[in-house]
C-alpha cells in the first residue's frame, strides 16, 4: 500500500507498477467526483493511462443492487477486460460497492482502493470486506475481496465536511482503546493539530491505523475470532443506527456512543477503572463526538442487538476494554447490566 501526503500525483505510476496497462475504470460518487474527477482524469491521462470514470450518487443509497447492476453494466458496455483495474475513488460507500463489483465482474478483476474519507482510510478500505445493502438489511450481500493496491493520500481529507471528518475519529479512538495505548496518548496530546487537520498527524495516524487493522485482519481474514475486537462500540452502535433507520447518527457517531455503553459495562463488570473510562469519554468529547443519545428506545436497541453478528447461541459477545490499549471478548454480560448501561447513556 501507499500512504503519503500529496501522493495523488503518483497514482498513475502506482497503478502501472501494480499491473495496469492502458485502460483503468474509476468509480466515484457525485460529491467526490465534483471535486476530484477532472483532476484524476487529467493526471491518469498524463501518466499514460486511459481513464474511464463512472459516477454514482453520493450517499448510502448507492450501496444497492440497482447501483451494483449499473456499474457492472457500464463495465460490460466498455468491454472492460479481466486484467483492467477497477478503482474505488471515494468513501466507504464507493469502496464497498466498487469492491463488490470488482469481485463479481468476470469473477474478479484487479481492485484498487483510493479511500477519500477518514473512515475509509483507517477502516473500510482495509481488510477486504465488500458489499451492498439489501432492502431488508445493511451489508447483507457481499464478498471478501482484497484490493491489489491501497493508495491513500490524506490530502483528500482537507475537503471533507466537518461532521464526516469528526466521525472518522471514532474509529481511531477505537483502535487506541482496544489495542494501542500509545496512539491514544498521541491523540490526547495533539488535539489542536487534529482540529486543524495537520499533515503530519493525519499521515501518521492513518498509516498507524492501517497497520493495526492489517495485522488484525491477517490473523483472521474471514472474521472468525480475533477480528471481532475491531467491533468495539459496534454492538450498540449498529443497533442504534438500525433503530434510528440510519437517519440520525453517522456510523462513527453511533460507534462513539457505543464505546461509552461498552465502557460503562466494563466498569460495572469490574474490568475497567472509572479513570480509564473518563479518559475515553474526555477524548471523544474533545473531538466533538457524541457520547449520549437521550430519548432512544432502549428495548428496541436490545432487540436490534440480537441481530448482531457477534451473537452466538443467543448470547451477545461484548468487546470490552480492560485498560486503554487492551480489550477482550466477553459473553457473560447479564442483559440487565446492558439494559442499565443503555438507560444511563
Ligand atoms: P461515504 O462514502 O458516504 O462518504 C461520506 C460523504 O463524504 C459522502 O457524501 C461523500 O461523497 C463525501 N466525501 C468522501 N470523500 C470526500 C472528500 N475527500 N471530500 C469531500 N467529500 C467527500 O461514507 P463513509 O463514512 O466513508 O463510509 C460509510 C460506509 O462504509 C458505510 O456504508 C459502511 O457500511 C461502510 N463501512 C465498511 C467497512 C468495511 O470494512 N468494508 C467498514 C466500516 C464502514
PDB file of C-alpha atoms and ligand atoms in Angstrom, residues 29-32 35-36 58-60 63 90-94 96 116-117 119-120 123-126 128-130 133 138-139 156-161 164 167 171 213 227 251, ligand 1:
ATOM      1  CA  UNK A  29     -19.632   9.387  -6.244  1.00  0.00           C
ATOM      2  CA  UNK A  30     -21.233  12.683  -7.219  1.00  0.00           C
ATOM      3  CA  UNK A  31     -19.750  14.718  -4.340  1.00  0.00           C
ATOM      4  CA  UNK A  32     -16.218  13.335  -4.646  1.00  0.00           C
ATOM      5  CA  UNK A  35     -14.184  17.835  -6.508  1.00  0.00           C
ATOM      6  CA  UNK A  36     -11.716  15.381  -7.996  1.00  0.00           C
ATOM      7  CA  UNK A  58     -23.321  10.273  -3.128  1.00  0.00           C
ATOM      8  CA  UNK A  59     -24.757   8.524  -0.087  1.00  0.00           C
ATOM      9  CA  UNK A  60     -25.515   5.137   1.422  1.00  0.00           C
ATOM     10  CA  UNK A  63     -24.816   0.568  -1.885  1.00  0.00           C
ATOM     11  CA  UNK A  90     -14.308   7.786  -2.618  1.00  0.00           C
ATOM     12  CA  UNK A  91     -15.550   6.979   0.858  1.00  0.00           C
ATOM     13  CA  UNK A  92     -16.753   3.710   2.322  1.00  0.00           C
ATOM     14  CA  UNK A  93     -19.848   3.648   0.151  1.00  0.00           C
ATOM     15  CA  UNK A  94     -17.862   3.778  -3.093  1.00  0.00           C
ATOM     16  CA  UNK A  96     -17.806  -1.270  -0.593  1.00  0.00           C
ATOM     17  CA  UNK A 116     -11.021   9.670   0.474  1.00  0.00           C
ATOM     18  CA  UNK A 117     -12.810   9.808   3.858  1.00  0.00           C
ATOM     19  CA  UNK A 119     -13.341   6.429   7.949  1.00  0.00           C
ATOM     20  CA  UNK A 120     -12.465   4.743   4.664  1.00  0.00           C
ATOM     21  CA  UNK A 123     -11.081   1.313   8.266  1.00  0.00           C
ATOM     22  CA  UNK A 124     -13.341   0.393   5.376  1.00  0.00           C
ATOM     23  CA  UNK A 125     -10.754   0.287   2.558  1.00  0.00           C
ATOM     24  CA  UNK A 126      -8.668  -2.161   4.578  1.00  0.00           C
ATOM     25  CA  UNK A 128     -11.284  -6.867   2.040  1.00  0.00           C
ATOM     26  CA  UNK A 129     -14.901  -6.664   3.131  1.00  0.00           C
ATOM     27  CA  UNK A 130     -17.010  -5.503   0.208  1.00  0.00           C
ATOM     28  CA  UNK A 133     -27.277  -3.401   1.253  1.00  0.00           C
ATOM     29  CA  UNK A 138     -27.367  -3.434   5.733  1.00  0.00           C
ATOM     30  CA  UNK A 139     -24.351  -5.206   4.196  1.00  0.00           C
ATOM     31  CA  UNK A 156      -8.070  14.439   0.285  1.00  0.00           C
ATOM     32  CA  UNK A 157      -9.251  14.778   3.907  1.00  0.00           C
ATOM     33  CA  UNK A 158      -8.906  18.549   3.634  1.00  0.00           C
ATOM     34  CA  UNK A 159     -12.076  18.766   1.557  1.00  0.00           C
ATOM     35  CA  UNK A 160     -14.098  16.516   3.849  1.00  0.00           C
ATOM     36  CA  UNK A 161     -17.093  18.225   5.510  1.00  0.00           C
ATOM     37  CA  UNK A 164     -17.691  13.488   8.252  1.00  0.00           C
ATOM     38  CA  UNK A 167     -16.946  10.943  12.611  1.00  0.00           C
ATOM     39  CA  UNK A 171     -12.679   4.518  14.690  1.00  0.00           C
ATOM     40  CA  UNK A 213      -6.130  -3.219  11.028  1.00  0.00           C
ATOM     41  CA  UNK A 227     -11.105  -9.627  14.045  1.00  0.00           C
ATOM     42  CA  UNK A 251     -21.687   5.459  11.760  1.00  0.00           C
TER      43      UNK A 251
HETATM   44  P1  LIG B   1     -19.422   7.895   2.394  1.00  0.00           P
HETATM   45  O1  LIG B   1     -18.697   7.071   1.454  1.00  0.00           O
HETATM   46  O2  LIG B   1     -20.897   8.059   2.176  1.00  0.00           O
HETATM   47  O3  LIG B   1     -18.763   9.345   2.467  1.00  0.00           O
HETATM   48  C1  LIG B   1     -19.337  10.353   3.251  1.00  0.00           C
HETATM   49  C2  LIG B   1     -19.630  11.608   2.434  1.00  0.00           C
HETATM   50  O4  LIG B   1     -18.408  12.303   2.194  1.00  0.00           O
HETATM   51  C3  LIG B   1     -20.221  11.334   1.057  1.00  0.00           C
HETATM   52  O5  LIG B   1     -21.214  12.299   0.782  1.00  0.00           O
HETATM   53  C4  LIG B   1     -19.035  11.515   0.116  1.00  0.00           C
HETATM   54  O6  LIG B   1     -19.455  11.949  -1.154  1.00  0.00           O
HETATM   55  C5  LIG B   1     -18.260  12.581   0.818  1.00  0.00           C
HETATM   56  N1  LIG B   1     -16.808  12.556   0.562  1.00  0.00           N
HETATM   57  C6  LIG B   1     -15.999  11.474   0.514  1.00  0.00           C
HETATM   58  N2  LIG B   1     -14.721  11.858   0.397  1.00  0.00           N
HETATM   59  C7  LIG B   1     -14.712  13.200   0.353  1.00  0.00           C
HETATM   60  C8  LIG B   1     -13.683  14.167   0.249  1.00  0.00           C
HETATM   61  N3  LIG B   1     -12.400  13.815   0.223  1.00  0.00           N
HETATM   62  N4  LIG B   1     -14.041  15.470   0.210  1.00  0.00           N
HETATM   63  C9  LIG B   1     -15.345  15.841   0.298  1.00  0.00           C
HETATM   64  N5  LIG B   1     -16.360  14.965   0.428  1.00  0.00           N
HETATM   65  C10 LIG B   1     -16.044  13.666   0.448  1.00  0.00           C
HETATM   66  O7  LIG B   1     -19.272   7.392   3.892  1.00  0.00           O
HETATM   67  P2  LIG B   1     -18.041   6.773   4.713  1.00  0.00           P
HETATM   68  O8  LIG B   1     -18.261   7.258   6.087  1.00  0.00           O
HETATM   69  O9  LIG B   1     -16.756   6.983   4.062  1.00  0.00           O
HETATM   70  O10 LIG B   1     -18.337   5.210   4.652  1.00  0.00           O
HETATM   71  C11 LIG B   1     -19.500   4.655   5.187  1.00  0.00           C
HETATM   72  C12 LIG B   1     -19.731   3.295   4.571  1.00  0.00           C
HETATM   73  O11 LIG B   1     -18.616   2.479   4.858  1.00  0.00           O
HETATM   74  C13 LIG B   1     -20.945   2.573   5.110  1.00  0.00           C
HETATM   75  O12 LIG B   1     -21.700   2.071   4.039  1.00  0.00           O
HETATM   76  C14 LIG B   1     -20.365   1.431   5.927  1.00  0.00           C
HETATM   77  O13 LIG B   1     -21.186   0.285   5.932  1.00  0.00           O
HETATM   78  C15 LIG B   1     -19.068   1.184   5.219  1.00  0.00           C
HETATM   79  N6  LIG B   1     -18.047   0.536   6.029  1.00  0.00           N
HETATM   80  C16 LIG B   1     -17.407  -0.548   5.513  1.00  0.00           C
HETATM   81  C17 LIG B   1     -16.416  -1.192   6.218  1.00  0.00           C
HETATM   82  C18 LIG B   1     -15.692  -2.350   5.609  1.00  0.00           C
HETATM   83  O14 LIG B   1     -14.890  -2.996   6.291  1.00  0.00           O
HETATM   84  N7  LIG B   1     -15.913  -2.636   4.344  1.00  0.00           N
HETATM   85  C19 LIG B   1     -16.033  -0.727   7.490  1.00  0.00           C
HETATM   86  C20 LIG B   1     -16.697   0.392   8.000  1.00  0.00           C
HETATM   87  C21 LIG B   1     -17.697   1.019   7.261  1.00  0.00           C
END
